[in-house]
Amino acid sequence: MSEGRIRFRHLQAFLEVARQGSVARAADFLHVSPPAVTKTLRELEEALGVAVVERDGRGIRLTRIGEIFLRHAGTAITALKQGVDSVRQDGAINRHPIRIGALPTVSARVMPLAMSLFLKESTGAAIKIVTGENAVLLEQLRVGALDLVVGRLAAPENMTGFFFEHLYSEQVLFVVRAGHPLLEAGQDVFARLDEFPMLMPTRESVIRPFVDRLFITNGMTAPATEIETVSDSFGRAFLRQSNAVWIISAGVVANELGSGAFVALPVNTEETKGPVGLTMRTDTAPSPAFSILLQTIREAAGQGG
């Protein structure tokens, strides 16, 4: 193996192929041609002396060695970016944004206040906020495409290389629009759920196992009409115009519950309660602006969580 032959472009191409699962999509993201990405990967494998990727149908996947190298490559890219940031002149605007992955549970409840508090600090740092499923955001965090994920604690097997800081706990609710038939007195909610469309968390989401256990505990299997979604905007719009029941983390619909537009059904969901907080890589070395951001998120969670 010749470490001296490995360049930044090799790591960048490898990380993007790992993230995208496709040479073509990685090339599109990196603004180069697919043959250029393939050539770069071959150079990396020649330098390492082992294969790090292999064909997987029409896509591409990491080999076992590639999965091991991925952790170190992500760390190297992150360290390099932090090194560049650290030697910039005082007062210069940092063009590299702090990248946050926010689960829907905090996007409405915590992040707006956190951003307002952060902007008052006038750090000059740019912020980028993306949302999505927990597994997707954690993978982006792992490869260095995100700096922080704010949301529910992931399963232990998905937390390798990360640490979690608890902010508050919340539970899943069964939510309907005001005036829904299930809000009439004397209703057996679980006996009638199959009469209505159910908006469910996806099977890859953190809260789905809790929801599945809750159904089993109450003598139900899968809902008769089930729509899996991670889109909170779709959930809000569909709930307002239908008799659907939305199973969702309380933080996502906190504003609607507060205004009375949505109402939580009288279902005991205490067993779905879980920790919400900050997930970062164990090698994270926060910049001053990043440290201020973390503190504003803590303050916002304390007020709204």
Coordinates of C-alpha atoms in Angstrom, one line a residue:
M1 CA 0.0 0.0 0.0
S2 CA 1.2 3.5 -0.8
E3 CA -0.4 6.2 1.4
G4 CA 1.4 8.9 -0.5
R5 CA -0.6 8.2 -3.6
I6 CA -4.0 8.8 -1.9
R7 CA -5.3 12.3 -2.6
F8 CA -8.3 14.2 -1.4
R9 CA -10.1 13.5 -4.7
H10 CA -9.8 9.8 -4.1
L11 CA -11.5 10.1 -0.7
Q12 CA -14.1 12.5 -2.0
A13 CA -15.1 10.2 -4.8
F14 CA -15.1 7.1 -2.6
L15 CA -17.3 8.8 0.1
E16 CA -19.8 10.1 -2.5
V17 CA -20.1 6.6 -4.2
A18 CA -20.7 5.1 -0.8
R19 CA -23.4 7.7 0.0
Q20 CA -25.1 7.4 -3.4
G21 CA -24.7 3.7 -4.1
S22 CA -24.1 4.6 -7.7
V23 CA -21.1 5.9 -9.8
A24 CA -23.5 7.9 -12.1
R25 CA -25.2 9.7 -9.2
A26 CA -21.8 10.3 -7.5
A27 CA -20.4 11.7 -10.7
D28 CA -23.5 14.0 -11.1
F29 CA -23.0 15.3 -7.5
L30 CA -19.3 15.9 -8.0
H31 CA -19.8 17.5 -11.5
V32 CA -17.5 15.0 -13.3
S33 CA -18.1 12.2 -15.7
P34 CA -18.9 8.6 -14.5
P35 CA -15.6 7.3 -16.2
A36 CA -13.7 9.9 -14.2
V37 CA -15.2 8.6 -10.9
T38 CA -14.5 5.0 -12.0
K39 CA -10.9 5.8 -12.8
T40 CA -10.5 7.6 -9.4
L41 CA -11.9 4.5 -7.6
R42 CA -9.5 2.3 -9.4
E43 CA -6.5 4.5 -8.5
L44 CA -7.7 4.4 -4.8
E45 CA -7.9 0.6 -4.9
E46 CA -4.4 0.3 -6.5
A47 CA -3.0 2.6 -3.8
L48 CA -4.7 0.5 -1.1
G49 CA -4.0 -2.8 -2.7
V50 CA -7.5 -4.1 -2.0
A51 CA -11.0 -3.6 -3.6
V52 CA -13.3 -1.2 -1.7
V53 CA -16.3 -1.4 -4.0
E54 CA -18.1 -4.1 -6.0
R55 CA -21.0 -4.3 -8.4
D56 CA -24.5 -4.8 -6.9
G57 CA -27.0 -5.2 -9.7
R58 CA -27.2 -1.9 -11.5
G59 CA -25.6 -0.1 -8.6
I60 CA -22.5 -0.4 -6.5
R61 CA -21.8 -1.3 -2.9
L62 CA -18.9 -1.3 -0.5
T63 CA -16.8 -4.5 0.2
R64 CA -16.2 -5.5 3.8
I65 CA -12.8 -3.7 3.5
G66 CA -14.6 -0.7 2.0
E67 CA -16.9 -0.5 4.9
I68 CA -13.9 -0.4 7.3
F69 CA -12.2 2.2 5.2
L70 CA -15.3 4.3 5.0
R71 CA -15.1 5.2 8.7
H72 CA -11.6 6.4 8.4
A73 CA -12.1 8.2 5.1
G74 CA -15.0 10.2 6.6
T75 CA -12.9 11.1 9.6
A76 CA -10.0 12.2 7.3
I77 CA -12.3 14.5 5.3
T78 CA -13.8 16.0 8.4
A79 CA -10.4 16.6 10.0
L80 CA -9.2 18.3 6.8
K81 CA -12.2 20.6 6.6
Q82 CA -11.8 21.5 10.3
G83 CA -8.1 22.2 9.7
V84 CA -8.9 24.6 6.8
D85 CA -11.5 26.4 8.9
S86 CA -9.1 26.7 11.8
V87 CA -6.4 28.6 9.9
R88 CA -8.7 31.1 8.2
Q89 CA -8.1 34.7 9.2
D90 CA -10.1 36.0 12.1
G91 CA -13.3 37.8 11.0
A92 CA -13.4 36.0 7.6
I93 CA -16.7 34.6 6.7
N94 CA -16.7 30.8 6.7
R95 CA -18.1 29.7 3.4
H96 CA -18.4 26.1 4.5
P97 CA -21.9 25.9 6.2
I98 CA -22.6 24.0 9.4
R99 CA -24.8 21.2 8.1
I100 CA -27.6 19.9 10.3
G101 CA -29.8 16.9 9.7
A102 CA -33.1 17.6 11.5
L103 CA -35.8 14.9 12.0
P104 CA -39.3 16.2 11.6
T105 CA -39.8 15.9 15.3
V106 CA -37.5 18.8 15.9
S107 CA -38.0 20.8 12.7
A108 CA -41.1 22.5 13.9
R109 CA -40.6 22.4 17.7
V110 CA -37.0 23.2 18.3
M111 CA -35.1 24.4 15.2
P112 CA -37.0 27.6 14.4
L113 CA -36.3 29.0 17.9
A114 CA -32.7 27.6 17.8
M115 CA -32.0 29.4 14.6
S116 CA -33.5 32.7 15.9
L117 CA -31.2 32.5 18.9
F118 CA -28.2 31.6 16.8
L119 CA -28.7 34.4 14.3
K120 CA -28.7 36.9 17.2
E121 CA -25.1 35.8 18.0
S122 CA -23.9 37.2 14.7
T123 CA -21.2 34.5 14.1
G124 CA -21.1 35.0 10.4
A125 CA -21.4 31.2 9.9
A126 CA -23.7 29.8 7.3
I127 CA -26.3 27.1 8.2
K128 CA -27.7 24.3 6.1
I129 CA -30.6 22.3 7.4
V130 CA -31.9 19.1 5.7
T131 CA -34.5 16.6 6.8
G132 CA -35.2 12.9 6.1
E133 CA -35.3 9.5 7.6
N134 CA -33.0 8.9 10.6
A135 CA -31.1 6.1 8.9
V136 CA -30.3 8.4 5.9
L137 CA -29.3 11.3 8.0
L138 CA -27.0 9.1 10.2
E139 CA -25.3 7.7 7.1
Q140 CA -24.7 11.3 5.8
L141 CA -23.3 12.1 9.2
R142 CA -21.0 9.1 9.1
V143 CA -19.5 10.0 5.8
G144 CA -19.0 13.7 6.7
A145 CA -21.9 15.1 4.6
L146 CA -23.5 16.3 7.8
D147 CA -22.0 17.8 11.0
L148 CA -24.9 17.1 13.3
V149 CA -28.2 15.2 13.5
V150 CA -31.0 16.4 15.8
G151 CA -33.7 14.0 16.6
R152 CA -34.5 10.7 18.3
L153 CA -31.8 8.3 19.6
A154 CA -31.2 5.6 17.0
A155 CA -30.9 1.9 17.7
P156 CA -27.7 0.9 19.4
E157 CA -26.4 -1.0 16.3
N158 CA -26.6 2.3 14.3
M159 CA -24.7 4.4 16.8
T160 CA -21.2 3.1 16.2
G161 CA -18.8 6.0 15.9
F162 CA -21.4 8.5 17.3
F163 CA -22.2 9.9 20.6
F164 CA -25.6 11.2 21.7
E165 CA -26.5 14.1 24.0
H166 CA -30.0 13.8 25.5
L167 CA -32.2 17.0 25.3
Y168 CA -35.7 15.9 26.2
S169 CA -38.1 12.9 25.8
E170 CA -41.3 12.7 23.8
Q171 CA -43.8 10.1 22.7
V172 CA -45.8 9.1 19.7
L173 CA -49.4 10.3 19.4
F174 CA -52.5 9.2 17.4
V175 CA -53.6 12.5 15.9
V176 CA -56.8 13.5 14.0
R177 CA -58.4 16.7 12.8
A178 CA -60.8 18.6 15.1
G179 CA -64.3 17.1 14.7
H180 CA -63.1 13.6 13.8
P181 CA -65.6 10.8 14.4
L182 CA -63.2 9.0 16.8
L183 CA -63.4 12.0 19.1
E184 CA -67.1 11.3 19.9
A185 CA -67.6 10.1 23.5
G186 CA -67.4 6.4 24.3
Q187 CA -65.4 5.4 21.2
D188 CA -63.2 2.3 21.3
V189 CA -60.4 3.7 19.2
F190 CA -58.6 0.5 18.4
A191 CA -61.8 -1.3 17.5
R192 CA -62.6 1.4 14.9
L193 CA -59.1 2.3 13.5
D194 CA -59.5 0.1 10.4
E195 CA -62.4 2.3 9.3
F196 CA -60.0 5.2 8.6
P197 CA -56.8 5.7 6.6
M198 CA -53.7 5.5 8.7
L199 CA -50.6 7.7 8.2
M200 CA -47.7 5.6 9.5
P201 CA -44.0 6.1 10.0
T202 CA -41.9 4.3 7.5
R203 CA -40.4 0.9 8.4
E204 CA -37.0 2.4 8.5
S205 CA -37.9 5.2 11.0
V206 CA -36.8 5.2 14.6
I207 CA -40.4 5.2 16.0
R208 CA -41.8 2.4 13.8
P209 CA -40.9 -0.5 16.1
F210 CA -42.6 1.3 19.0
V211 CA -45.8 1.7 16.9
D212 CA -45.8 -1.9 15.8
R213 CA -45.5 -3.1 19.4
L214 CA -48.3 -0.8 20.4
F215 CA -50.6 -2.3 17.8
I216 CA -49.7 -5.9 18.9
T217 CA -50.3 -4.9 22.5
N218 CA -53.8 -3.7 21.6
G219 CA -54.7 -6.8 19.5
M220 CA -54.1 -5.3 16.1
T221 CA -51.9 -6.3 13.2
A222 CA -51.3 -4.0 10.2
P223 CA -53.9 -1.3 9.5
A224 CA -56.4 -2.0 6.7
T225 CA -55.4 1.2 4.8
E226 CA -51.9 2.3 5.5
I227 CA -49.9 5.2 4.0
E228 CA -46.2 5.3 5.0
T229 CA -44.7 8.8 4.9
V230 CA -41.9 11.0 6.3
S231 CA -43.5 14.1 4.9
D232 CA -44.9 16.3 7.6
S233 CA -46.3 18.8 5.1
F234 CA -48.2 16.0 3.4
G235 CA -49.4 14.7 6.8
R236 CA -50.7 18.1 7.8
A237 CA -52.5 18.7 4.5
F238 CA -54.0 15.2 4.3
L239 CA -55.2 15.2 7.9
R240 CA -57.0 18.6 7.5
Q241 CA -59.1 17.3 4.5
S242 CA -59.8 13.7 5.5
N243 CA -60.7 11.4 8.4
A244 CA -57.2 9.9 8.5
V245 CA -55.4 9.1 11.7
W246 CA -51.7 10.2 11.8
I247 CA -49.3 8.3 14.1
I248 CA -46.5 10.8 14.6
S249 CA -44.1 12.1 17.2
A250 CA -45.6 14.8 19.3
G251 CA -43.0 17.4 18.3
V252 CA -44.0 17.3 14.7
V253 CA -47.6 18.5 15.4
A254 CA -47.0 20.6 18.6
N255 CA -48.2 23.8 16.9
E256 CA -51.4 22.2 15.6
L257 CA -52.2 20.6 18.9
G258 CA -51.7 23.9 20.6
S259 CA -54.0 25.7 18.2
G260 CA -56.7 23.0 18.4
A261 CA -56.5 22.2 14.7
F262 CA -55.4 18.7 15.5
V263 CA -56.4 16.6 18.5
A264 CA -54.6 13.6 20.1
L265 CA -56.8 10.5 20.4
P266 CA -57.2 9.1 24.0
V267 CA -54.7 6.3 23.4
N268 CA -52.0 5.4 26.0
T269 CA -48.7 5.7 24.1
E270 CA -46.5 6.1 27.1
E271 CA -44.4 3.1 26.0
T272 CA -43.4 4.9 22.8
K273 CA -41.7 7.6 24.8
G274 CA -38.0 8.0 23.8
P275 CA -35.1 10.4 24.0
V276 CA -34.5 13.3 21.5
G277 CA -31.2 14.9 21.3
L278 CA -27.9 15.7 19.4
T279 CA -26.0 13.0 17.5
M280 CA -22.4 13.8 16.5
R281 CA -19.4 11.8 15.4
T282 CA -17.1 10.9 18.2
D283 CA -14.2 12.7 16.4
T284 CA -16.2 16.0 16.2
A285 CA -14.1 19.1 17.2
P286 CA -16.6 21.9 17.3
S287 CA -15.6 25.3 16.0
P288 CA -16.6 28.3 18.1
A289 CA -19.6 28.9 15.8
F290 CA -20.6 25.2 16.0
S291 CA -20.4 25.4 19.8
I292 CA -22.7 28.4 19.9
L293 CA -25.1 26.6 17.6
L294 CA -25.2 23.6 19.9
Q295 CA -25.9 25.8 22.9
T296 CA -28.8 27.6 21.1
I297 CA -30.3 24.2 20.2
R298 CA -30.1 23.2 23.9
E299 CA -31.8 26.4 25.0
A300 CA -34.5 26.0 22.4
A301 CA -35.1 22.4 23.4
G302 CA -35.3 23.5 27.0
Q303 CA -38.1 26.0 26.1
G304 CA -40.0 23.9 23.7
G305 CA -39.2 20.3 24.5

